[in-house]
Amino acid sequence: MALEKFFSPNSVAIVGASRKKGKVGYEILKSMIDAGYEGGIFPINPNTETIEGHKCYPDLESVGQAPELVIISVPATTVPTVMQQCAKIGTKSVIIITSGFKEVGKEGRELEQRIVQIAKQAHIRIIGPNCLGVIVPANKLNASFGGELPEKGTIGYLSQSGALLAAILDMANANSIGFSKLVSIGNKADINELDVIKALAGDTETRVIAGYLESIVDGNAFVSQAEQISYRKPILLMKAGGTSAGAKAASSHTGSLAGSEVAYECVFERAGIIRCDSIKQQFDYAQAFANQPLPKGSKVAIITNAGGAGIMAADAVEQHNLGFAKLSDETIKKLAAELPAAANLYNPVDILGDALADRYEFALDAILDDAGVDIVLVLLTPQAMTQPAAIAEAIVKIASQKPTKPVLACFLGAGKIADAVKILRRGKIPQYDSTEVAVSTIKVMFDYLRWRTRPKRVVKLFPVNRRKVENVIERYLRRGVREIGEEDSKEILEAYGFVTPKGSIATTAQQAANIAQQLGFPIVLKIWSPEILHKSDVGGVKLGLNSAVEVTDAFDLMMYRIPKQMPDADILGVLVQQMCGGGKEVILGMNRDPHFGPLMMFGMGGTMVEVLKDVSFYLAPLTAEEAKQMLISTRTYRMLKGERGEEGVDIDTIAEGLQRLSQLVTEFPQIQEMDINPYVVGPAGTTPIAVDARISVEQI
Ligand code: COA
């Protein structure tokens, strides 16, 4: 396993082990001793002979062997010297606890670069600096100052915040939640979040990868590798902080609606990562993944001793669009034979308020045997005669005898259920303090199952004319112009299979009238000048012209007024264009995130998109299913599809437009932002028209 020496070293040196209680170097040494670490412990401190009964060494060289892991807890300016000693003695794994590096500014950054340089030359891997350390309960390794060694478990945790990790540890210890490994990654000078996630993915003791992140070092590598890992193990992440994408001034609608939050949502969605909003939520979910099998489907059965709790759970099942298990006749017969006459034998199965452990045991056993049940949720409220602890034991017993379906518990109450909760947790039954949380955990398990079993992603490649686009973009970049003009944007769109409105340039009013007659009315006139990008602002767009006279009048007016307003603009004529109408206006867009690449956007409302904000985003390149999903996830999708007798538009052509755009922006990283707006779509069988586009490019 990668990072092995960090997780199971045979000897550990603590450089900066202090004599004084409360100091970091002391607490690390004490944590190592208290955890019962069985390998060699070498405290390094030139100012004392022993600490806590352990012989001290003045420096690493005096140890006489290379400890497999070195923990550094000396002031920042001393760290390079200690790193050189590590290089000299041949230690390859170092945890640097010390702060005062890149998080404090320029000097700190330079110091950090120095230690990275030493590490690279000597092939040393570093966790940190500015971190809390590493904890591996199974190896009795507590190389940290985070607190007591937690229980052994199957959750692998990584945290970019050391302080938060300490809080997580405390909470986990209070709730008997166990871990396989805990890693505080600090400044990620060398080992980063992906390295740890990969190590946990390959670790046989880890079933669930959980963590807290503030940033991601390499966006593309993270997306592709996390996606692969998610197929094998669930990844549950809390994410705080943003990227610079949100701060960048946007010139397109897509750019102004996209931001770092959107980018992370897209990345998590693509990579199958389950996003958590709080530590509690993360542990609610992690408990289930760590201790229970994944369900085979979404059919939930509920067992309860309280009608009200059963109804609340059933409501939550419905709200989360989960299935409600229909018990077989055989199961109902079995239940009827043993349960009191007043019991409700149908899901939610109400075994009544006076139910003792035997009734729970019997009902759970029978329901787990029912082929129509995928997941069982066991509810309990503590009545006078209820024996929560005995019931918890019964649930643990039956669930371990029939381990193929997930069993979750929701014991409601506080003092009366406290012992039962401990029994459930120890018995690997996830326990929740509300029906809503229990059911939303089931939903998350089911969504993960669906993600994992989705069809393989296949990105369709359309035949396109790449050369044409290359030429246009190069021309603009050579001139140092970022915004592509309308005619050239059309050329780009057409090269990628979009249909744009027909039209040509007229230089006289008569010519304009002739072109209009050939195209058919209504007609749009647009002023044609490389210097005028925002045509409407100068009266350079005239819509809905219905006759040759209206066209010549509008032409003359434009050619009279605009040169006065913009005397320096080189006016080449007027574009006479077919007017598209009758369809619905949508927007297809892209904004390039600096870390994760192109984010595709679909939005309703064309020019009203920023007001309506009915948009969805997805990471490019898009598959057909993903493009379709982008439409489905907007509020107005049903309207688009057609409802109550109203004819809908051709959904597939919009999805295809998104895929074509995704191909374009994937093949041309120079395109930074792009809107096709409006994209006018009509009923099935009609061709959508890309009426206007805004494309901005940058030299890369
Ligand atoms: N080799 C070995 N031991 C050395 C040494 C060296 N080169 N130089 C000093 N020491 C000893 C000192 O004698 C001292 O021991 P003592 O207390 O018994 O005298 C001990 O190492 C610590 O050195 P000291 O100078 O007292 O430093 P400190 O304990 O005040 O601070 C850090 C050191 C690393 C704790 C501090 O710089 C720091 O970074 N604190 C923040 C840590 C943190 O929050 N990390 C992130 C968590 S998320």
JSON list of C-alpha atoms in Angstrom, two decimals, residues 218-221 223 243 245 248 254 258-259 262-264 266-267 270 590-600 617-621 662 665-666 668-669 671-673:
[
{"chain": "A", "resi": 218, "resn": "ASP", "atom": "CA", "xyz": [-4.74, 18.93, -9.50]},
{"chain": "A", "resi": 219, "resn": "GLY", "atom": "CA", "xyz": [-8.33, 19.23, -10.71]},
{"chain": "A", "resi": 220, "resn": "ASN", "atom": "CA", "xyz": [-8.15, 16.93, -13.73]},
{"chain": "A", "resi": 221, "resn": "ALA", "atom": "CA", "xyz": [-6.30, 14.13, -11.96]},
{"chain": "A", "resi": 223, "resn": "VAL", "atom": "CA", "xyz": [-11.80, 14.07, -11.19]},
{"chain": "A", "resi": 243, "resn": "THR", "atom": "CA", "xyz": [-11.46, 28.61, -6.26]},
{"chain": "A", "resi": 245, "resn": "ALA", "atom": "CA", "xyz": [-13.22, 30.98, -10.84]},
{"chain": "A", "resi": 248, "resn": "LYS", "atom": "CA", "xyz": [-13.03, 36.13, -12.34]},
{"chain": "A", "resi": 254, "resn": "THR", "atom": "CA", "xyz": [-22.70, 31.27, -18.21]},
{"chain": "A", "resi": 258, "resn": "ALA", "atom": "CA", "xyz": [-20.93, 29.66, -12.75]},
{"chain": "A", "resi": 259, "resn": "GLY", "atom": "CA", "xyz": [-18.64, 29.90, -9.75]},
{"chain": "A", "resi": 262, "resn": "VAL", "atom": "CA", "xyz": [-20.86, 25.17, -9.10]},
{"chain": "A", "resi": 263, "resn": "ALA", "atom": "CA", "xyz": [-17.54, 23.71, -10.23]},
{"chain": "A", "resi": 264, "resn": "TYR", "atom": "CA", "xyz": [-17.23, 21.59, -7.10]},
{"chain": "A", "resi": 266, "resn": "CYS", "atom": "CA", "xyz": [-20.07, 19.29, -10.94]},
{"chain": "A", "resi": 267, "resn": "VAL", "atom": "CA", "xyz": [-16.83, 17.58, -9.94]},
{"chain": "A", "resi": 270, "resn": "ARG", "atom": "CA", "xyz": [-19.04, 13.37, -12.02]},
{"chain": "A", "resi": 590, "resn": "MET", "atom": "CA", "xyz": [-19.74, 26.98, -21.13]},
{"chain": "A", "resi": 591, "resn": "ASN", "atom": "CA", "xyz": [-17.43, 28.53, -18.57]},
{"chain": "A", "resi": 592, "resn": "ARG", "atom": "CA", "xyz": [-13.91, 27.21, -18.13]},
{"chain": "A", "resi": 593, "resn": "ASP", "atom": "CA", "xyz": [-12.96, 26.61, -14.51]},
{"chain": "A", "resi": 594, "resn": "PRO", "atom": "CA", "xyz": [-9.22, 27.11, -13.93]},
{"chain": "A", "resi": 595, "resn": "HIS", "atom": "CA", "xyz": [-8.96, 23.84, -11.99]},
{"chain": "A", "resi": 596, "resn": "PHE", "atom": "CA", "xyz": [-11.50, 21.54, -13.58]},
{"chain": "A", "resi": 597, "resn": "GLY", "atom": "CA", "xyz": [-11.91, 22.72, -17.17]},
{"chain": "A", "resi": 598, "resn": "PRO", "atom": "CA", "xyz": [-15.11, 23.38, -19.07]},
{"chain": "A", "resi": 599, "resn": "LEU", "atom": "CA", "xyz": [-18.38, 23.54, -17.13]},
{"chain": "A", "resi": 600, "resn": "MET", "atom": "CA", "xyz": [-21.35, 23.17, -19.43]},
{"chain": "A", "resi": 617, "resn": "PHE", "atom": "CA", "xyz": [-24.27, 22.72, -14.93]},
{"chain": "A", "resi": 618, "resn": "TYR", "atom": "CA", "xyz": [-22.21, 19.65, -15.74]},
{"chain": "A", "resi": 619, "resn": "LEU", "atom": "CA", "xyz": [-18.57, 18.94, -16.34]},
{"chain": "A", "resi": 620, "resn": "ALA", "atom": "CA", "xyz": [-17.52, 18.44, -19.99]},
{"chain": "A", "resi": 621, "resn": "PRO", "atom": "CA", "xyz": [-17.18, 16.22, -21.95]},
{"chain": "A", "resi": 662, "resn": "SER", "atom": "CA", "xyz": [-19.10, 20.16, -25.14]},
{"chain": "A", "resi": 665, "resn": "VAL", "atom": "CA", "xyz": [-14.92, 23.47, -25.92]},
{"chain": "A", "resi": 666, "resn": "THR", "atom": "CA", "xyz": [-13.10, 20.25, -25.06]},
{"chain": "A", "resi": 668, "resn": "PHE", "atom": "CA", "xyz": [-10.43, 24.02, -28.09]},
{"chain": "A", "resi": 669, "resn": "PRO", "atom": "CA", "xyz": [-9.07, 24.89, -24.65]},
{"chain": "A", "resi": 671, "resn": "ILE", "atom": "CA", "xyz": [-12.31, 28.99, -25.60]},
{"chain": "A", "resi": 672, "resn": "GLN", "atom": "CA", "xyz": [-12.78, 30.43, -22.13]},
{"chain": "A", "resi": 673, "resn": "GLU", "atom": "CA", "xyz": [-16.44, 31.32, -22.11]}
]
